[in-house]
PDB file of C-alpha atoms in Angstrom:
ATOM      1  CA  MET A 223      62.591  36.350  24.837  1.00  0.00           C
ATOM      2  CA  THR A 224      59.844  35.801  22.103  1.00  0.00           C
ATOM      3  CA  PRO A 225      56.999  33.192  23.622  1.00  0.00           C
ATOM      4  CA  ILE A 226      56.419  30.314  22.025  1.00  0.00           C
ATOM      5  CA  ARG A 227      53.998  30.568  19.269  1.00  0.00           C
ATOM      6  CA  HIS A 228      51.153  27.166  19.367  1.00  0.00           C
ATOM      7  CA  ASN A 229      49.476  26.754  16.041  1.00  0.00           C
ATOM      8  CA  ALA A 230      45.831  25.510  16.595  1.00  0.00           C
ATOM      9  CA  SER A 231      46.622  21.647  17.092  1.00  0.00           C
ATOM     10  CA  ASP A 232      48.954  22.550  19.775  1.00  0.00           C
ATOM     11  CA  SER A 233      46.131  25.362  21.420  1.00  0.00           C
ATOM     12  CA  ASN A 234      43.654  21.841  21.355  1.00  0.00           C
ATOM     13  CA  ALA A 235      46.608  19.908  22.965  1.00  0.00           C
ATOM     14  CA  ASP A 236      46.883  22.353  25.959  1.00  0.00           C
ATOM     15  CA  THR A 237      43.121  21.464  27.125  1.00  0.00           C
ATOM     16  CA  ASP A 238      42.884  17.963  25.375  1.00  0.00           C
ATOM     17  CA  PRO A 239      41.073  15.797  27.469  1.00  0.00           C
ATOM     18  CA  VAL A 240      42.798  12.524  26.363  1.00  0.00           C
ATOM     19  CA  LEU A 241      45.974  14.090  27.320  1.00  0.00           C
ATOM     20  CA  ASP A 242      44.919  14.745  30.854  1.00  0.00           C
ATOM     21  CA  ALA A 243      43.515  11.485  31.405  1.00  0.00           C
ATOM     22  CA  ALA A 244      46.827  10.142  30.339  1.00  0.00           C
ATOM     23  CA  ARG A 245      48.521  12.479  32.461  1.00  0.00           C
ATOM     24  CA  ASP A 246      46.363  11.367  35.437  1.00  0.00           C
ATOM     25  CA  CYS A 247      46.764   7.490  35.055  1.00  0.00           C
ATOM     26  CA  VAL A 248      50.789   7.965  34.457  1.00  0.00           C
ATOM     27  CA  LEU A 249      50.784   9.973  38.018  1.00  0.00           C
ATOM     28  CA  ALA A 250      48.933   7.447  39.281  1.00  0.00           C
ATOM     29  CA  VAL A 251      50.404   4.020  38.196  1.00  0.00           C
ATOM     30  CA  GLY A 252      53.243   4.960  36.210  1.00  0.00           C
ATOM     31  CA  VAL A 253      53.943   4.408  31.939  1.00  0.00           C
ATOM     32  CA  ARG A 254      54.490   0.743  32.285  1.00  0.00           C
ATOM     33  CA  ARG A 255      51.018   0.125  33.907  1.00  0.00           C
ATOM     34  CA  THR A 256      48.870   2.473  32.316  1.00  0.00           C
ATOM     35  CA  THR A 257      46.915   1.138  28.809  1.00  0.00           C
ATOM     36  CA  LEU A 258      44.757   2.952  26.336  1.00  0.00           C
ATOM     37  CA  THR A 259      41.830   1.429  28.418  1.00  0.00           C
ATOM     38  CA  ASP A 260      42.462   3.138  30.942  1.00  0.00           C
ATOM     39  CA  VAL A 261      42.717   6.423  29.574  1.00  0.00           C
ATOM     40  CA  ALA A 262      40.121   6.196  27.627  1.00  0.00           C
ATOM     41  CA  ARG A 263      37.152   5.440  30.750  1.00  0.00           C
ATOM     42  CA  ARG A 264      39.513   8.419  32.363  1.00  0.00           C
ATOM     43  CA  ALA A 265      38.739  10.589  29.720  1.00  0.00           C
ATOM     44  CA  GLY A 266      35.075   9.604  29.004  1.00  0.00           C
ATOM     45  CA  VAL A 267      35.947   8.317  25.438  1.00  0.00           C
ATOM     46  CA  SER A 268      35.839   5.239  23.373  1.00  0.00           C
ATOM     47  CA  ARG A 269      38.863   3.472  22.921  1.00  0.00           C
ATOM     48  CA  MET A 270      38.179   3.778  19.293  1.00  0.00           C
ATOM     49  CA  THR A 271      39.032   7.547  19.545  1.00  0.00           C
ATOM     50  CA  ILE A 272      41.802   7.053  21.486  1.00  0.00           C
ATOM     51  CA  TYR A 273      43.454   4.668  18.984  1.00  0.00           C
ATOM     52  CA  ARG A 274      42.641   6.665  15.890  1.00  0.00           C
ATOM     53  CA  ARG A 275      45.114   8.848  17.351  1.00  0.00           C
ATOM     54  CA  TRP A 276      47.643   7.069  19.300  1.00  0.00           C
ATOM     55  CA  PRO A 277      48.564   3.503  18.328  1.00  0.00           C
ATOM     56  CA  ASP A 278      50.075   2.948  21.838  1.00  0.00           C
ATOM     57  CA  VAL A 279      50.884   4.072  25.051  1.00  0.00           C
ATOM     58  CA  ARG A 280      54.139   5.428  24.284  1.00  0.00           C
ATOM     59  CA  SER A 281      53.164   7.395  21.663  1.00  0.00           C
ATOM     60  CA  LEU A 282      50.250   8.882  24.126  1.00  0.00           C
ATOM     61  CA  VAL A 283      52.651   9.546  26.550  1.00  0.00           C
ATOM     62  CA  GLY A 284      54.892  10.740  24.063  1.00  0.00           C
ATOM     63  CA  ASP A 285      52.622  13.527  23.129  1.00  0.00           C
ATOM     64  CA  LEU A 286      51.996  14.324  26.640  1.00  0.00           C
ATOM     65  CA  MET A 287      55.813  15.022  27.504  1.00  0.00           C
ATOM     66  CA  THR A 288      55.779  17.319  25.062  1.00  0.00           C
ATOM     67  CA  ARG A 289      52.689  19.257  25.821  1.00  0.00           C
ATOM     68  CA  GLU A 290      54.058  19.216  29.657  1.00  0.00           C
ATOM     69  CA  TRP A 291      57.542  20.210  29.046  1.00  0.00           C
ATOM     70  CA  ILE A 292      57.149  23.000  26.350  1.00  0.00           C
ATOM     71  CA  ALA A 293      54.492  24.443  28.864  1.00  0.00           C
ATOM     72  CA  VAL A 294      57.276  24.649  31.572  1.00  0.00           C
ATOM     73  CA  ALA A 295      59.480  26.205  29.145  1.00  0.00           C
ATOM     74  CA  ALA A 296      57.205  28.507  27.826  1.00  0.00           C
ATOM     75  CA  GLY A 297      55.967  29.585  31.942  1.00  0.00           C
ATOM     76  CA  ALA A 298      59.723  30.027  32.681  1.00  0.00           C
ATOM     77  CA  MET A 299      60.455  32.742  29.562  1.00  0.00           C
ATOM     78  CA  PRO A 300      60.602  36.312  31.791  1.00  0.00           C
ATOM     79  CA  PRO A 301      57.529  38.521  30.380  1.00  0.00           C
ATOM     80  CA  ALA A 302      57.563  40.021  27.059  1.00  0.00           C
ATOM     81  CA  ASP A 303      57.936  43.953  28.599  1.00  0.00           C
ATOM     82  CA  ASP A 304      60.963  42.696  30.237  1.00  0.00           C
ATOM     83  CA  SER A 305      63.454  45.306  29.870  1.00  0.00           C
ATOM     84  CA  ARG A 306      66.655  43.879  30.362  1.00  0.00           C
ATOM     85  CA  PRO A 307      69.266  43.051  28.173  1.00  0.00           C
ATOM     86  CA  VAL A 308      68.645  39.594  26.685  1.00  0.00           C
ATOM     87  CA  ARG A 309      71.456  37.514  27.654  1.00  0.00           C
ATOM     88  CA  ALA A 310      70.059  38.523  31.649  1.00  0.00           C
ATOM     89  CA  ARG A 311      66.419  37.411  29.911  1.00  0.00           C
ATOM     90  CA  ILE A 312      67.728  33.973  28.877  1.00  0.00           C
ATOM     91  CA  VAL A 313      69.250  32.771  31.664  1.00  0.00           C
ATOM     92  CA  ASP A 314      66.976  33.594  33.702  1.00  0.00           C
ATOM     93  CA  GLY A 315      64.252  31.609  31.668  1.00  0.00           C
ATOM     94  CA  LEU A 316      66.642  28.973  31.417  1.00  0.00           C
ATOM     95  CA  VAL A 317      67.525  28.093  34.875  1.00  0.00           C
ATOM     96  CA  ALA A 318      63.817  29.113  36.073  1.00  0.00           C
ATOM     97  CA  GLY A 319      62.781  26.406  33.579  1.00  0.00           C
ATOM     98  CA  ALA A 320      65.396  23.985  34.855  1.00  0.00           C
ATOM     99  CA  THR A 321      63.979  24.495  38.297  1.00  0.00           C
ATOM    100  CA  ALA A 322      60.688  24.022  37.248  1.00  0.00           C
ATOM    101  CA  PHE A 323      60.773  20.759  35.050  1.00  0.00           C
ATOM    102  CA  ARG A 324      62.791  19.270  38.253  1.00  0.00           C
ATOM    103  CA  ALA A 325      59.647  19.992  40.135  1.00  0.00           C
ATOM    104  CA  HIS A 326      56.945  18.570  37.700  1.00  0.00           C
ATOM    105  CA  PRO A 327      55.461  15.642  39.123  1.00  0.00           C
ATOM    106  CA  LEU A 328      55.392  14.416  35.601  1.00  0.00           C
ATOM    107  CA  PHE A 329      59.185  14.414  35.100  1.00  0.00           C
ATOM    108  CA  HIS A 330      59.284  13.285  38.976  1.00  0.00           C
ATOM    109  CA  LYS A 331      57.449  10.123  38.156  1.00  0.00           C
ATOM    110  CA  ILE A 332      58.687   9.099  34.710  1.00  0.00           C
ATOM    111  CA  LEU A 333      62.213   9.374  36.477  1.00  0.00           C
ATOM    112  CA  ASP A 334      61.372   7.832  39.473  1.00  0.00           C
ATOM    113  CA  VAL A 335      59.341   4.479  37.515  1.00  0.00           C
ATOM    114  CA  ASP A 336      59.984   4.683  33.947  1.00  0.00           C
ATOM    115  CA  PRO A 337      63.310   6.628  33.214  1.00  0.00           C
ATOM    116  CA  GLU A 338      64.203   4.174  29.839  1.00  0.00           C
ATOM    117  CA  LEU A 339      60.796   6.806  28.377  1.00  0.00           C
ATOM    118  CA  LEU A 340      64.147   9.687  28.514  1.00  0.00           C
ATOM    119  CA  LEU A 341      66.583   7.659  26.966  1.00  0.00           C
ATOM    120  CA  PRO A 342      65.943   7.923  23.493  1.00  0.00           C
ATOM    121  CA  TYR A 343      65.836  12.059  23.832  1.00  0.00           C
ATOM    122  CA  ILE A 344      69.189  11.611  25.628  1.00  0.00           C
ATOM    123  CA  LEU A 345      71.077   8.916  23.508  1.00  0.00           C
ATOM    124  CA  ASP A 346      69.540   8.478  19.806  1.00  0.00           C
ATOM    125  CA  ARG A 347      67.173  11.922  18.974  1.00  0.00           C
ATOM    126  CA  ARG A 348      65.730  14.744  19.600  1.00  0.00           C
ATOM    127  CA  GLY A 349      62.477  14.754  20.212  1.00  0.00           C
ATOM    128  CA  ALA A 350      59.083  17.716  19.904  1.00  0.00           C
ATOM    129  CA  SER A 351      59.617  19.361  22.477  1.00  0.00           C
ATOM    130  CA  GLN A 352      63.744  19.528  22.297  1.00  0.00           C
ATOM    131  CA  GLU A 353      62.953  21.277  18.546  1.00  0.00           C
ATOM    132  CA  ALA A 354      60.532  23.368  20.264  1.00  0.00           C
ATOM    133  CA  LEU A 355      63.071  24.588  22.668  1.00  0.00           C
ATOM    134  CA  LEU A 356      65.980  25.130  20.414  1.00  0.00           C
ATOM    135  CA  GLY A 357      63.355  27.415  18.015  1.00  0.00           C
ATOM    136  CA  LEU A 358      62.770  29.239  21.158  1.00  0.00           C
ATOM    137  CA  LEU A 359      66.427  29.628  22.237  1.00  0.00           C
ATOM    138  CA  ALA A 360      68.011  30.040  18.752  1.00  0.00           C
ATOM    139  CA  SER A 361      65.281  33.098  18.752  1.00  0.00           C
ATOM    140  CA  ALA A 362      66.271  34.525  21.394  1.00  0.00           C
ATOM    141  CA  LEU A 363      70.213  34.264  20.852  1.00  0.00           C
ATOM    142  CA  ASP A 364      69.625  36.037  17.786  1.00  0.00           C
ATOM    143  CA  GLU A 365      67.944  38.971  19.792  1.00  0.00           C
ATOM    144  CA  GLY A 366      71.083  38.702  22.021  1.00  0.00           C
ATOM    145  CA  HIS A 367      73.279  39.218  19.036  1.00  0.00           C
ATOM    146  CA  ALA A 368      71.445  42.162  17.949  1.00  0.00           C
ATOM    147  CA  ASP A 369      71.382  43.799  21.574  1.00  0.00           C
ATOM    148  CA  GLY A 370      75.187  42.778  21.853  1.00  0.00           C
ATOM    149  CA  SER A 371      74.502  41.165  25.466  1.00  0.00           C
ATOM    150  CA  VAL A 372      74.951  37.587  23.839  1.00  0.00           C
ATOM    151  CA  ARG A 373      78.537  36.387  22.045  1.00  0.00           C
ATOM    152  CA  ARG A 374      78.489  35.882  18.532  1.00  0.00           C
ATOM    153  CA  MET A 375      78.721  32.739  16.982  1.00  0.00           C
ATOM    154  CA  ARG A 376      76.796  30.406  14.573  1.00  0.00           C
ATOM    155  CA  THR A 377      72.896  30.200  16.077  1.00  0.00           C
ATOM    156  CA  ASP A 378      72.131  26.780  15.997  1.00  0.00           C
ATOM    157  CA  LEU A 379      75.380  25.073  17.717  1.00  0.00           C
ATOM    158  CA  GLN A 380      75.289  28.228  20.580  1.00  0.00           C
ATOM    159  CA  ALA A 381      71.586  26.967  20.669  1.00  0.00           C
ATOM    160  CA  ARG A 382      72.566  23.430  20.897  1.00  0.00           C
ATOM    161  CA  SER A 383      75.426  23.849  23.131  1.00  0.00           C
ATOM    162  CA  VAL A 384      73.120  25.566  25.455  1.00  0.00           C
ATOM    163  CA  LEU A 385      70.325  22.797  25.463  1.00  0.00           C
ATOM    164  CA  LEU A 386      72.709  20.268  25.871  1.00  0.00           C
ATOM    165  CA  VAL A 387      74.026  22.139  29.242  1.00  0.00           C
ATOM    166  CA  VAL A 388      70.868  22.717  30.598  1.00  0.00           C
ATOM    167  CA  GLN A 389      69.245  19.181  29.686  1.00  0.00           C
ATOM    168  CA  SER A 390      72.379  17.855  31.805  1.00  0.00           C
ATOM    169  CA  PHE A 391      71.633  19.892  34.764  1.00  0.00           C
ATOM    170  CA  THR A 392      68.061  18.941  34.760  1.00  0.00           C
ATOM    171  CA  LEU A 393      68.123  15.193  34.358  1.00  0.00           C
ATOM    172  CA  SER A 394      71.291  13.926  35.963  1.00  0.00           C
ATOM    173  CA  LEU A 395      71.447  16.840  38.723  1.00  0.00           C
ATOM    174  CA  ARG A 396      70.187  14.539  41.453  1.00  0.00           C
ATOM    175  CA  THR A 397      73.577  12.430  40.839  1.00  0.00           C
ATOM    176  CA  MET A 398      75.585  14.719  41.928  1.00  0.00           C
ATOM    177  CA  THR A 399      73.864  16.656  45.272  1.00  0.00           C
ATOM    178  CA  ASP A 400      74.694  15.476  48.399  1.00  0.00           C
ATOM    179  CA  ALA A 401      71.819  15.773  51.259  1.00  0.00           C
ATOM    180  CA  HIS A 402      74.519  15.837  54.019  1.00  0.00           C
ATOM    181  CA  ASP A 403      76.117  19.148  52.434  1.00  0.00           C
ATOM    182  CA  PRO A 404      74.379  22.520  51.787  1.00  0.00           C
ATOM    183  CA  GLU A 405      77.347  23.249  48.892  1.00  0.00           C
ATOM    184  CA  LEU A 406      76.443  20.417  47.298  1.00  0.00           C
ATOM    185  CA  SER A 407      72.840  21.761  47.144  1.00  0.00           C
ATOM    186  CA  GLU A 408      70.768  21.246  44.223  1.00  0.00           C
ATOM    187  CA  ALA A 409      70.386  24.832  44.720  1.00  0.00           C
ATOM    188  CA  ALA A 410      73.810  25.618  44.980  1.00  0.00           C
ATOM    189  CA  PHE A 411      74.229  23.818  41.425  1.00  0.00           C
ATOM    190  CA  LEU A 412      71.098  25.450  39.603  1.00  0.00           C
ATOM    191  CA  GLY A 413      73.426  28.506  40.761  1.00  0.00           C
ATOM    192  CA  GLU A 414      76.347  27.279  38.992  1.00  0.00           C
ATOM    193  CA  LEU A 415      74.550  26.443  36.014  1.00  0.00           C
ATOM    194  CA  ARG A 416      73.617  30.392  35.777  1.00  0.00           C
ATOM    195  CA  THR A 417      77.343  30.987  36.160  1.00  0.00           C
ATOM    196  CA  LEU A 418      78.298  28.945  33.456  1.00  0.00           C
ATOM    197  CA  LEU A 419      74.946  30.101  31.319  1.00  0.00           C
ATOM    198  CA  GLU A 420      76.285  33.742  32.047  1.00  0.00           C
ATOM    199  CA  ARG A 421      79.772  33.361  31.293  1.00  0.00           C
ATOM    200  CA  THR A 422      79.440  31.116  27.910  1.00  0.00           C
ATOM    201  CA  LEU A 423      77.183  33.527  26.697  1.00  0.00           C
ATOM    202  CA  THR A 424      78.583  36.824  27.069  1.00  0.00           C
ATOM    203  CA  PRO A 425      80.787  38.728  25.016  1.00  0.00           C
TER     204      PRO A 425
END
């Protein structure tokens, strides 16, 4: 599965001290209680340095989420030298990504304290991380069409459909699990996600 290729600005974002400071602030107090002044102080830069790049906390947190979510997705992908059929690599990567995403501390904090931040990307529009994931998926699906392991159809429709399925399991899974029933555990549902993906992608 082709890894995400970062451009120069993406590489800088990977080690951006302001984004690192924003992450620490959000993990400590949530988005609504984080201020650009707090972030500047923690990052050791002036407020004007931050205001030149981000007009408000929400735009800063938007870039932070993009960086973190893309890193989760890239880290979940099987290694480039994986010789299995592409479908197996896609399914493994998506299930691993959903698992890693749900374990991510920033995701937990936002879901618990500031869930409204996620609503625009669920109800109204795609965000930068979703666009990056769609690009990654489309590339992998094209490879799967070529090796015959993935059901052939219009690639962008297939990629968007798959992302909708994975996104729903990732964001809404805890509404369906039952702590008192091991057959309705998170692991059981992730197993069902694997089955759904395998069946929808099989030719």
